[in-house]
Amino acid sequence: MPRPSVEAERREQILQATCEAIAELGFRAVRIADVAARAGVSNGTIHYYFDSKDALLHAAFQFNFEHSLERRRWIMEKSDVPLVRLHRLVESYLPAGPETITAWRVWVELWASALGNVELQELNDTVYGEWRGVVRETVEAGVEQGALRVKDPGAATDMLLGLLDGLAIQVLTGSTLMTPTRMRAVCDDFIDAITVDKHRVASTATKRTAK
């Protein structure tokens, strides 16, 4: 039997391959063989770690979310200023690079598949709820520091997430009216609209530095 560390690495390898397969083929079209080929393992190896295809795909959705947060952990740890953190979160979620585009495609497949699947609806509530909590915590910190003028942090959070999600889908579908650059500008404008005037100079400098 593989050592625990080897098992963890192999499981992550399989889940990463599953995310790539979901992003390329779509949730319903993915086969165990597709994942095995991308991971460079046998079908039997996949079944050793996951009891069924559904278990594998659900685990991949969870992995996609956790991996996305892990890649942005530095933003939460090193960005003490809420405005800086918000702009950096927007920047990091632009579907402009291969890794982020894959992650977004997996998110979109989760949403589409959850329409008729209660288990996926519950999974979406859990993982998206955690992501909403990350953004809301940042918005609330901005309000406490006097940098953001927001009556309802929850509503402001949902508006920003709505912008990110909706505009990202337009980018992913190849809309000529929405590019990553345009998406970033719209989201940054929203943050500026809820920023207290005295903090806007610093906010503008932050955006220029991040480009």
XYZ file of N, CA, C and O in Angstrom:
844
model
N 0.855 -1.199 0.000
C 0.000 0.000 0.000
C 0.888 1.246 0.000
O 1.867 1.314 0.742
N 0.574 2.278 -0.817
C 1.398 3.486 -0.862
C 1.472 4.188 0.488
O 0.552 4.111 1.291
N 2.587 4.864 0.735
C 2.730 5.646 1.961
C 1.713 6.784 1.956
O 1.295 7.244 0.897
N 1.315 7.267 3.169
C 0.311 8.340 3.243
C 0.663 9.552 2.393
O -0.210 10.111 1.721
N 1.932 9.979 2.408
C 2.317 11.151 1.635
C 2.181 10.891 0.142
O 1.753 11.752 -0.626
N 2.523 9.668 -0.273
C 2.394 9.299 -1.675
C 0.921 9.245 -2.062
O 0.520 9.696 -3.143
N 0.094 8.720 -1.183
C -1.344 8.651 -1.445
C -1.943 10.048 -1.598
O -2.777 10.274 -2.479
N -1.520 10.956 -0.746
C -2.040 12.324 -0.813
C -1.645 12.987 -2.134
O -2.450 13.672 -2.772
N -0.405 12.781 -2.546
C 0.068 13.352 -3.796
C -0.673 12.751 -4.983
O -1.052 13.463 -5.921
N -0.870 11.437 -4.953
C -1.570 10.785 -6.057
C -3.020 11.234 -6.119
O -3.575 11.463 -7.206
N -3.663 11.371 -4.956
C -5.052 11.822 -4.920
C -5.159 13.234 -5.505
O -6.066 13.520 -6.295
N -4.225 14.100 -5.140
C -4.241 15.462 -5.674
C -4.007 15.452 -7.184
O -4.630 16.216 -7.923
N -3.109 14.589 -7.632
C -2.834 14.449 -9.059
C -4.098 14.051 -9.819
O -4.406 14.597 -10.882
N -4.844 13.122 -9.247
C -6.081 12.657 -9.878
C -7.129 13.767 -9.897
O -7.817 13.986 -10.901
N -7.255 14.500 -8.792
C -8.255 15.563 -8.723
C -7.914 16.706 -9.672
O -8.813 17.289 -10.294
N -6.633 17.022 -9.803
C -6.231 18.062 -10.745
C -6.564 17.639 -12.171
O -7.074 18.430 -12.977
N -6.304 16.378 -12.476
C -6.623 15.855 -13.809
C -8.126 15.871 -14.047
O -8.595 16.140 -15.168
N -8.900 15.602 -13.000
C -10.357 15.618 -13.117
C -10.861 17.028 -13.417
O -11.740 17.223 -14.261
N -10.292 18.013 -12.745
C -10.672 19.405 -12.998
C -10.374 19.788 -14.451
O -11.188 20.447 -15.115
N -9.222 19.369 -14.940
C -8.864 19.669 -16.333
C -9.835 18.993 -17.298
O -10.223 19.588 -18.314
N -10.232 17.762 -16.971
C -11.176 17.042 -17.827
C -12.548 17.705 -17.803
O -13.211 17.835 -18.846
N -13.002 18.122 -16.624
C -14.295 18.802 -16.504
C -14.275 20.099 -17.316
O -15.220 20.423 -18.037
N -13.184 20.858 -17.188
C -13.071 22.136 -17.888
C -13.086 21.956 -19.399
O -13.652 22.776 -20.133
N -12.478 20.889 -19.879
C -12.384 20.663 -21.325
C -13.606 19.965 -21.904
O -14.090 20.332 -22.985
N -14.119 18.958 -21.193
C -15.167 18.099 -21.749
C -16.562 18.392 -21.218
O -17.557 18.042 -21.853
N -16.635 19.005 -20.036
C -17.928 19.217 -19.400
C -18.205 18.125 -18.383
O -17.739 16.990 -18.518
N -18.964 18.469 -17.353
C -19.227 17.569 -16.231
C -19.814 16.229 -16.677
O -19.340 15.165 -16.297
N -20.850 16.280 -17.503
C -21.559 15.055 -17.870
C -20.781 14.174 -18.843
O -21.019 12.964 -18.929
N -19.860 14.755 -19.589
C -19.141 13.983 -20.609
C -17.884 13.298 -20.076
O -17.334 12.417 -20.732
N -17.432 13.698 -18.911
C -16.181 13.144 -18.372
C -16.335 11.667 -18.031
O -17.314 11.255 -17.408
N -15.331 10.880 -18.444
C -15.290 9.452 -18.108
C -14.081 9.181 -17.218
O -13.117 9.959 -17.227
N -14.136 8.107 -16.480
C -12.999 7.701 -15.658
C -11.748 7.567 -16.521
O -10.650 7.972 -16.131
N -11.920 7.037 -17.723
C -10.789 6.850 -18.633
C -10.152 8.178 -19.027
O -8.932 8.266 -19.199
N -10.982 9.222 -19.159
C -10.453 10.550 -19.495
C -9.540 11.063 -18.377
O -8.469 11.625 -18.629
N -9.987 10.865 -17.148
C -9.202 11.308 -15.994
C -7.922 10.489 -15.870
O -6.833 11.033 -15.652
N -8.041 9.177 -16.036
C -6.884 8.296 -15.914
C -5.821 8.666 -16.934
O -4.618 8.702 -16.621
N -6.242 8.961 -18.155
C -5.284 9.315 -19.205
C -4.549 10.611 -18.863
O -3.330 10.717 -19.059
N -5.274 11.597 -18.342
C -4.650 12.871 -17.994
C -3.724 12.741 -16.781
O -2.713 13.423 -16.693
N -4.104 11.862 -15.862
C -3.304 11.688 -14.638
C -2.155 10.713 -14.850
O -1.262 10.618 -13.996
N -2.185 9.969 -15.937
C -1.141 8.994 -16.200
C -1.224 7.775 -15.303
O -0.202 7.207 -14.924
N -2.459 7.383 -14.951
C -2.671 6.211 -14.095
C -3.711 5.308 -14.744
O -4.308 5.662 -15.768
N -3.947 4.169 -14.149
C -4.950 3.235 -14.672
C -6.330 3.567 -14.117
O -6.467 4.275 -13.108
N -7.355 3.035 -14.776
C -8.716 3.195 -14.263
C -8.832 2.618 -12.860
O -9.532 3.160 -11.998
N -8.138 1.511 -12.630
C -8.179 0.864 -11.320
C -7.635 1.758 -10.224
O -8.127 1.736 -9.087
N -6.613 2.537 -10.565
C -6.046 3.464 -9.577
C -7.074 4.520 -9.185
O -7.186 4.895 -8.014
N -7.819 4.989 -10.167
C -8.870 5.969 -9.877
C -9.876 5.374 -8.898
O -10.263 5.999 -7.901
N -10.290 4.143 -9.153
C -11.289 3.491 -8.304
C -10.732 3.156 -6.918
O -11.506 3.014 -5.962
N -9.412 3.059 -6.806
C -8.800 2.818 -5.493
C -9.043 4.013 -4.574
O -9.268 3.857 -3.368
N -9.020 5.206 -5.154
C -9.175 6.421 -4.355
C -10.624 6.905 -4.278
O -10.999 7.605 -3.329
N -11.433 6.556 -5.267
C -12.807 7.062 -5.304
C -13.758 5.917 -5.659
O -13.548 5.208 -6.648
N -14.813 5.779 -4.875
C -15.738 4.661 -5.031
C -16.532 4.705 -6.330
O -16.934 3.668 -6.853
N -16.776 5.895 -6.825
C -17.605 6.039 -8.008
C -17.213 7.287 -8.789
O -16.461 8.138 -8.290
N -17.740 7.390 -9.979
C -17.497 8.579 -10.801
C -18.069 9.815 -10.115
O -17.439 10.881 -10.104
N -19.265 9.689 -9.549
C -19.874 10.831 -8.862
C -19.005 11.302 -7.700
O -18.832 12.510 -7.495
N -18.471 10.352 -6.932
C -17.607 10.713 -5.803
C -16.371 11.453 -6.293
O -15.914 12.428 -5.673
N -15.820 10.995 -7.415
C -14.640 11.649 -7.991
C -14.960 13.072 -8.430
O -14.224 14.017 -8.102
N -16.056 13.244 -9.148
C -16.405 14.563 -9.668
C -16.763 15.539 -8.547
O -16.381 16.710 -8.588
N -17.476 15.061 -7.547
C -17.817 15.925 -6.419
C -16.560 16.343 -5.660
O -16.424 17.507 -5.244
N -15.639 15.403 -5.491
C -14.376 15.716 -4.814
C -13.572 16.722 -5.626
O -12.876 17.579 -5.068
N -13.678 16.631 -6.942
C -12.949 17.561 -7.806
C -13.482 18.981 -7.653
O -12.712 19.946 -7.647
N -14.801 19.131 -7.532
C -15.380 20.454 -7.321
C -14.862 21.053 -6.001
O -14.507 22.232 -5.938
N -14.829 20.231 -4.967
C -14.328 20.683 -3.673
C -12.853 21.055 -3.772
O -12.411 22.087 -3.262
N -12.086 20.220 -4.455
C -10.655 20.473 -4.651
C -10.431 21.767 -5.421
O -9.538 22.556 -5.097
N -11.228 21.998 -6.444
C -11.081 23.203 -7.251
C -11.238 24.455 -6.395
O -10.463 25.410 -6.509
N -12.231 24.431 -5.514
C -12.461 25.574 -4.626
C -11.307 25.748 -3.643
O -10.773 26.851 -3.482
N -10.914 24.662 -2.986
C -9.843 24.739 -1.990
C -8.530 25.177 -2.623
O -7.774 25.967 -2.039
N -8.254 24.669 -3.820
C -7.023 25.039 -4.516
C -7.053 26.508 -4.915
O -6.035 27.207 -4.849
N -8.230 26.990 -5.313
C -8.361 28.401 -5.674
C -8.074 29.302 -4.477
O -7.374 30.321 -4.592
N -8.605 28.936 -3.313
C -8.340 29.724 -2.111
C -6.870 29.653 -1.714
O -6.278 30.652 -1.297
N -6.277 28.471 -1.840
C -4.881 28.298 -1.462
C -3.973 29.182 -2.314
O -3.008 29.764 -1.816
N -4.278 29.291 -3.597
C -3.468 30.114 -4.495
C -3.583 31.597 -4.156
O -2.743 32.392 -4.552
N -4.618 31.955 -3.410
C -4.812 33.363 -3.059
C -4.601 33.637 -1.573
O -4.887 34.727 -1.102
N -4.093 32.651 -0.882
C -3.875 32.819 0.551
C -2.949 34.000 0.852
O -3.122 34.707 1.843
N -1.956 34.195 -0.029
C -1.004 35.280 0.192
C -1.704 36.636 0.225
O -1.268 37.556 0.930
N -2.791 36.765 -0.542
C -3.522 38.034 -0.557
C -4.126 38.305 0.815
O -4.059 39.426 1.335
N -4.699 37.267 1.429
C -5.330 37.434 2.725
C -4.291 37.644 3.821
O -4.535 38.363 4.797
N -3.125 37.030 3.674
C -2.102 37.108 4.716
C -1.248 38.369 4.632
O -0.805 38.892 5.651
N -1.014 38.872 3.405
C -0.095 39.992 3.235
C -0.783 41.319 2.934
O -0.133 42.359 2.966
N -2.063 41.282 2.619
C -2.774 42.520 2.302
C -3.576 42.961 3.522
O -4.737 42.598 3.694
N -2.933 43.753 4.383
C -3.595 44.209 5.606
C -4.638 45.292 5.333
O -5.561 45.487 6.118
N -4.472 46.016 4.239
C -5.404 47.097 3.904
C -6.558 46.512 3.090
O -6.341 45.945 2.020
N -7.791 46.614 3.586
C -8.938 46.002 2.904
C -9.085 46.395 1.438
O -9.405 45.556 0.595
N -8.855 47.679 1.118
C -8.980 48.110 -0.271
C -7.966 47.404 -1.162
O -8.273 46.986 -2.276
N -6.748 47.277 -0.661
C -5.708 46.569 -1.413
C -6.125 45.122 -1.633
O -6.005 44.568 -2.726
N -6.668 44.513 -0.578
C -7.078 43.113 -0.660
C -8.192 42.928 -1.684
O -8.160 41.991 -2.485
N -9.189 43.829 -1.684
C -10.295 43.699 -2.631
C -9.811 43.794 -4.074
O -10.192 42.995 -4.933
N -8.970 44.782 -4.350
C -8.473 44.947 -5.712
C -7.602 43.757 -6.133
O -7.652 43.316 -7.285
N -6.833 43.227 -5.209
C -5.997 42.072 -5.531
C -6.829 40.816 -5.746
O -6.495 39.977 -6.594
N -7.909 40.675 -4.992
C -8.802 39.537 -5.201
C -9.435 39.606 -6.594
O -9.523 38.596 -7.303
N -9.873 40.794 -6.981
C -10.430 40.974 -8.324
C -9.389 40.603 -9.369
O -9.659 39.844 -10.310
N -8.197 41.128 -9.217
C -7.115 40.853 -10.172
C -6.837 39.359 -10.283
O -6.658 38.819 -11.378
N -6.821 38.676 -9.148
C -6.471 37.252 -9.145
C -7.558 36.378 -9.752
O -7.283 35.248 -10.171
N -8.799 36.882 -9.805
C -9.893 36.084 -10.334
C -10.235 36.391 -11.788
O -11.172 35.811 -12.339
N -9.476 37.252 -12.425
C -9.714 37.503 -13.845
C -9.400 36.239 -14.644
O -8.331 35.651 -14.483
N -10.313 35.780 -15.494
C -10.047 34.575 -16.299
C -9.093 34.900 -17.442
O -9.487 34.970 -18.607
N -7.835 35.117 -17.086
C -6.853 35.567 -18.072
C -5.685 34.607 -18.245
O -4.902 34.746 -19.186
N -5.519 33.636 -17.360
C -4.429 32.668 -17.459
C -4.979 31.256 -17.457
O -6.113 31.023 -17.015
N -4.206 30.275 -17.942
C -4.690 28.891 -18.053
C -5.247 28.318 -16.750
O -6.317 27.694 -16.744
N -4.540 28.533 -15.639
C -4.972 27.958 -14.374
C -6.286 28.554 -13.905
O -7.198 27.833 -13.463
N -6.405 29.866 -14.018
C -7.623 30.531 -13.574
C -8.797 30.238 -14.509
O -9.936 30.069 -14.053
N -8.525 30.147 -15.798
C -9.587 29.812 -16.748
C -10.127 28.413 -16.467
O -11.342 28.185 -16.464
N -9.222 27.458 -16.197
C -9.660 26.104 -15.856
C -10.536 26.118 -14.613
O -11.600 25.481 -14.573
N -10.102 26.852 -13.590
C -10.869 26.926 -12.341
C -12.253 27.518 -12.588
O -13.262 27.029 -12.061
N -12.330 28.564 -13.405
C -13.614 29.183 -13.714
C -14.519 28.218 -14.473
O -15.726 28.138 -14.215
N -13.953 27.486 -15.417
C -14.758 26.530 -16.188
C -15.344 25.451 -15.271
O -16.485 25.016 -15.461
N -14.574 25.032 -14.291
C -15.078 24.039 -13.341
C -16.219 24.632 -12.518
O -17.232 23.970 -12.271
N -16.069 25.879 -12.066
C -17.141 26.552 -11.337
C -18.420 26.582 -12.171
O -19.516 26.269 -11.685
N -18.284 26.982 -13.442
C -19.459 27.097 -14.310
C -20.118 25.734 -14.508
O -21.356 25.619 -14.509
N -19.314 24.692 -14.650
C -19.866 23.347 -14.792
C -20.599 22.910 -13.520
O -21.625 22.227 -13.584
N -20.060 23.305 -12.365
C -20.741 23.000 -11.106
C -22.104 23.657 -11.062
O -23.113 23.025 -10.738
N -22.166 24.940 -11.412
C -23.444 25.658 -11.375
C -24.451 25.040 -12.337
O -25.621 24.845 -11.983
N -24.016 24.741 -13.544
C -24.928 24.173 -14.539
C -25.423 22.799 -14.100
O -26.616 22.483 -14.237
N -24.528 21.993 -13.554
C -24.898 20.628 -13.149
C -25.743 20.620 -11.886
O -26.520 19.687 -11.657
N -25.607 21.650 -11.070
C -26.359 21.707 -9.816
C -27.836 22.006 -10.030
O -28.650 21.809 -9.121
N -28.199 22.450 -11.230
C -29.591 22.791 -11.491
C -30.531 21.621 -11.231
O -31.651 21.810 -10.792
N -30.069 20.408 -11.489
C -30.930 19.261 -11.267
C -30.344 18.236 -10.327
O -30.722 17.066 -10.376
N -29.424 18.675 -9.464
C -28.728 17.738 -8.584
C -28.652 18.330 -7.175
O -27.916 19.291 -6.941
N -29.406 17.762 -6.261
C -29.481 18.299 -4.898
C -28.120 18.259 -4.203
O -27.742 19.201 -3.503
N -27.374 17.174 -4.400
C -26.059 17.058 -3.749
C -25.118 18.158 -4.221
O -24.373 18.739 -3.422
N -25.148 18.457 -5.514
C -24.297 19.520 -6.034
C -24.783 20.891 -5.573
O -23.977 21.811 -5.378
N -26.087 21.042 -5.407
C -26.617 22.296 -4.875
C -26.092 22.532 -3.460
O -25.697 23.653 -3.100
N -26.074 21.471 -2.674
C -25.568 21.579 -1.304
C -24.072 21.860 -1.302
O -23.579 22.660 -0.490
N -23.345 21.215 -2.224
C -21.908 21.460 -2.320
C -21.635 22.900 -2.717
O -20.763 23.565 -2.148
N -22.403 23.404 -3.665
C -22.239 24.791 -4.089
C -22.517 25.748 -2.938
O -21.795 26.735 -2.743
N -23.579 25.468 -2.171
C -23.892 26.314 -1.015
C -22.716 26.366 -0.042
O -22.401 27.420 0.529
N -22.084 25.217 0.146
C -20.977 25.139 1.102
C -19.751 25.901 0.614
O -19.227 26.784 1.308
N -19.288 25.556 -0.592
C -18.035 26.160 -1.066
C -18.225 27.625 -1.443
O -17.362 28.470 -1.145
N -19.347 27.940 -2.069
C -19.566 29.332 -2.434
C -19.827 30.173 -1.188
O -19.454 31.350 -1.134
N -20.440 29.549 -0.188
C -20.654 30.255 1.071
C -19.337 30.625 1.734
O -19.193 31.714 2.307
N -18.360 29.733 1.647
C -17.038 30.026 2.212
C -16.370 31.162 1.450
O -15.738 32.043 2.044
N -16.465 31.136 0.127
C -15.881 32.197 -0.694
C -16.564 33.533 -0.408
O -15.911 34.564 -0.257
N -17.891 33.524 -0.278
C -18.617 34.744 0.067
C -18.139 35.284 1.418
O -18.012 36.492 1.614
N -17.861 34.352 2.351
C -17.388 34.768 3.662
C -16.044 35.462 3.603
O -15.798 36.427 4.346
N -15.164 35.006 2.723
C -13.847 35.635 2.561
C -13.999 37.076 2.095
O -13.373 38.000 2.629
N -14.841 37.278 1.091
C -15.033 38.627 0.550
C -15.766 39.515 1.551
O -15.396 40.679 1.756
N -16.777 38.964 2.212
C -17.531 39.774 3.177
C -16.626 40.213 4.336
O -16.730 41.351 4.814
N -15.761 39.330 4.783
C -14.830 39.682 5.862
C -13.970 40.880 5.455
O -13.705 41.775 6.268
N -13.562 40.903 4.194
C -12.747 42.013 3.696
C -13.565 43.298 3.623
O -13.087 44.377 3.997
N -14.798 43.191 3.146
C -15.667 44.369 3.069
C -15.938 44.913 4.468
O -15.867 46.132 4.701
N -16.225 44.048 5.413
C -16.496 44.491 6.785
C -15.271 45.167 7.394
O -15.399 46.159 8.119
N -14.076 44.645 7.091
C -12.845 45.269 7.603
C -12.688 46.665 7.020
O -12.246 47.599 7.708
N -13.055 46.820 5.745
C -12.980 48.142 5.123
C -13.934 49.129 5.752
O -13.612 50.306 5.931
N -15.115 48.664 6.117
C -16.096 49.524 6.784
C -15.580 49.928 8.162
O -15.658 51.098 8.561
N -15.039 48.977 8.899
C -14.524 49.248 10.239
C -13.379 50.248 10.218
O -13.235 51.069 11.129
N -12.561 50.211 9.168
C -11.423 51.131 9.057
C -11.812 52.474 8.448
O -10.978 53.359 8.302
N -13.074 52.616 8.068
C -13.528 53.871 7.495
C -13.148 54.052 6.043
O -13.219 55.168 5.517
N -12.751 52.982 5.369
C -12.336 53.079 3.973
C -13.488 52.840 3.013
O -13.471 53.325 1.882
N -14.501 52.110 3.463
C -15.637 51.803 2.611
C -16.916 52.378 3.194
O -17.134 52.304 4.399
N -17.731 52.940 2.317
C -19.004 53.518 2.721
C -20.100 52.536 2.297
O -20.612 52.569 1.176
N -20.440 51.624 3.225
C -21.382 50.556 2.915
C -22.380 50.407 4.062
O -21.978 50.273 5.218
N -23.665 50.442 3.762
C -24.694 50.243 4.788
C -24.858 48.755 5.121
O -25.068 48.399 6.276
N -24.781 47.927 4.097
C -24.997 46.490 4.272
C -23.834 45.727 3.636
O -23.804 45.539 2.415
N -22.847 45.306 4.432
C -21.696 44.580 3.898
C -22.082 43.332 3.106
O -21.438 42.986 2.116
N -23.154 42.673 3.551
C -23.601 41.484 2.842
C -24.072 41.808 1.438
O -23.747 41.097 0.476
N -24.834 42.875 1.297
C -25.329 43.276 -0.015
C -24.176 43.716 -0.918
O -24.139 43.377 -2.109
N -23.232 44.471 -0.363
C -22.070 44.917 -1.145
C -21.246 43.725 -1.611
O -20.746 43.685 -2.743
N -21.105 42.740 -0.731
C -20.385 41.524 -1.088
C -21.067 40.805 -2.245
O -20.420 40.404 -3.214
N -22.386 40.655 -2.152
C -23.126 39.958 -3.205
C -23.057 40.711 -4.529
O -23.004 40.097 -5.602
N -23.052 42.037 -4.465
C -22.953 42.819 -5.697
C -21.597 42.625 -6.362
O -21.511 42.446 -7.586
N -20.534 42.634 -5.578
C -19.196 42.437 -6.145
C -19.053 41.026 -6.705
O -18.535 40.831 -7.805
N -19.548 40.031 -5.964
C -19.476 38.657 -6.451
C -20.330 38.474 -7.699
O -19.960 37.726 -8.608
N -21.467 39.150 -7.742
C -22.318 39.082 -8.924
C -21.603 39.629 -10.152
O -21.709 39.077 -11.254
N -20.868 40.723 -9.957
C -20.082 41.282 -11.051
C -19.005 40.292 -11.502
O -18.841 40.033 -12.699
N -18.265 39.761 -10.543
C -17.189 38.820 -10.875
C -17.737 37.617 -11.639
O -17.194 37.237 -12.692
N -18.798 37.015 -11.124
C -19.349 35.811 -11.739
C -19.926 36.097 -13.129
O -19.615 35.401 -14.099
N -20.774 37.104 -13.201
C -21.441 37.392 -14.468
C -20.481 37.817 -15.566
O -20.580 37.346 -16.710
N -19.543 38.684 -15.215
C -18.595 39.159 -16.227
C -17.623 38.061 -16.635
O -17.246 37.961 -17.803
N -17.236 37.212 -15.672
C -16.325 36.109 -15.992
C -16.968 35.152 -16.990
O -16.293 34.658 -17.910
N -18.263 34.892 -16.830
C -18.959 34.008 -17.769
C -18.937 34.606 -19.169
O -18.736 33.899 -20.168
N -19.115 35.924 -19.268
C -19.046 36.583 -20.570
C -17.648 36.452 -21.186
O -17.501 36.204 -22.387
N -16.625 36.614 -20.367
C -15.255 36.458 -20.862
C -15.023 35.035 -21.348
O -14.458 34.796 -22.424
N -15.460 34.056 -20.552
C -15.252 32.645 -20.883
C -15.964 32.245 -22.176
O -15.493 31.365 -22.905
N -17.110 32.878 -22.458
C -17.848 32.545 -23.672
C -17.355 33.330 -24.883
O -17.942 33.236 -25.965
N -16.272 34.084 -24.699
C -15.652 34.772 -25.828
C -16.368 36.014 -26.292
O -16.248 36.409 -27.460
N -17.113 36.659 -25.414
C -17.830 37.872 -25.792
C -16.855 38.951 -26.269
O -15.840 39.216 -25.632
N -17.178 39.562 -27.401
C -16.332 40.651 -27.912
C -16.535 41.930 -27.109
O -15.772 42.877 -27.241
N -17.581 41.932 -26.271
C -17.890 43.124 -25.476
C -17.279 43.070 -24.080
O -17.340 44.050 -23.341
N -16.722 41.893 -23.706
C -16.179 41.760 -22.358
C -14.833 41.027 -22.404
O -14.772 39.860 -22.779
N -13.784 41.720 -22.032
C -12.444 41.164 -21.945
C -12.015 41.169 -20.485
O -12.646 41.837 -19.652
N -10.940 40.450 -20.134
C -10.455 40.516 -18.752
C -10.132 41.940 -18.312
O -10.391 42.313 -17.165
N -9.593 42.732 -19.226
C -9.268 44.127 -18.887
C -10.528 44.922 -18.570
O -10.585 45.688 -17.596
N -11.552 44.742 -19.384
C -12.822 45.433 -19.160
C -13.468 44.935 -17.871
O -14.014 45.724 -17.093
N -13.398 43.643 -17.637
C -13.963 43.054 -16.417
C -13.313 43.668 -15.185
O -13.989 44.036 -14.225
N -12.000 43.777 -15.231
C -11.301 44.356 -14.088
C -11.709 45.809 -13.874
O -11.939 46.240 -12.740
N -11.822 46.567 -14.949
C -12.181 47.974 -14.837
C -13.562 48.142 -14.207
O -13.763 49.013 -13.349
N -14.514 47.311 -14.616
C -15.877 47.400 -14.069
C -15.877 47.071 -12.578
O -16.508 47.775 -11.768
N -15.171 46.008 -12.194
C -15.119 45.623 -10.773
C -14.394 46.667 -9.939
O -14.805 46.980 -8.814
N -13.309 47.210 -10.483
C -12.580 48.258 -9.773
C -13.442 49.507 -9.610
O -13.401 50.176 -8.567
N -14.231 49.820 -10.630
C -15.116 50.984 -10.545
C -16.153 50.791 -9.442
O -16.526 51.752 -8.748
N -16.633 49.566 -9.290
C -17.596 49.302 -8.214
C -16.947 49.529 -6.854
O -17.538 50.152 -5.971
N -15.728 49.009 -6.688
C -15.022 49.208 -5.412
C -14.800 50.693 -5.164
O -14.982 51.184 -4.045
N -14.424 51.431 -6.217
C -14.230 52.877 -6.075
C -15.523 53.572 -5.662
O -15.511 54.539 -4.900
N -16.652 53.074 -6.162
C -17.941 53.711 -5.873
C -18.323 53.585 -4.407
O -19.082 54.418 -3.890
N -17.807 52.569 -3.713
C -18.134 52.414 -2.293
C -16.951 52.806 -1.391
O -16.980 52.569 -0.193
N -15.927 53.407 -2.027
C -14.757 53.829 -1.276
C -14.916 55.260 -0.784
O -15.342 56.145 -1.536
N -14.606 55.498 0.465
C -14.654 56.844 1.039
C -13.627 57.709 0.316
O -12.502 57.276 0.046
N -13.996 58.948 -0.005
C -13.184 59.819 -0.856
C -11.717 59.900 -0.453
O -10.832 59.839 -1.298
N -11.429 60.022 0.818
C -10.048 60.231 1.252
C -9.160 59.011 0.987
O -7.942 59.120 1.043
N -9.766 57.870 0.699
C -8.990 56.656 0.452
C -8.822 56.374 -1.043
O -8.131 55.440 -1.419
N -9.419 57.202 -1.895
C -9.427 56.873 -3.322
C -8.064 57.044 -3.973
O -7.727 56.338 -4.915
N -7.262 57.981 -3.505
C -5.923 58.164 -4.084
C -5.092 56.912 -3.876
O -4.450 56.399 -4.794
N -5.128 56.381 -2.654
C -4.373 55.162 -2.349
C -4.922 53.985 -3.143
O -4.174 53.129 -3.616
N -6.249 53.957 -3.314
C -6.863 52.871 -4.067
C -6.420 52.898 -5.524
O -6.103 51.872 -6.119
N -6.358 54.086 -6.109
C -5.916 54.230 -7.494
C -4.468 53.801 -7.655
O -4.097 53.117 -8.609
N -3.621 54.173 -6.690
C -2.208 53.779 -6.738
C -2.061 52.265 -6.656
O -1.213 51.662 -7.317
N -2.894 51.652 -5.848
C -2.871 50.197 -5.704
C -3.189 49.512 -7.020
O -2.527 48.567 -7.424
N -4.192 49.999 -7.736
C -4.580 49.402 -9.001
C -3.463 49.535 -10.027
O -3.190 48.610 -10.781
N -2.801 50.683 -10.050
C -1.714 50.874 -11.003
C -0.557 49.932 -10.712
O 0.067 49.396 -11.621
N -0.271 49.718 -9.431
C 0.819 48.829 -9.035
C 0.522 47.395 -9.414
O 1.412 46.620 -9.796
N -0.735 46.979 -9.326
C -1.109 45.600 -9.585
C -1.101 45.241 -11.061
O -1.057 44.091 -11.434
N -1.135 46.233 -11.940
C -1.216 45.959 -13.379
C 0.107 45.407 -13.907
O 1.159 45.722 -13.410
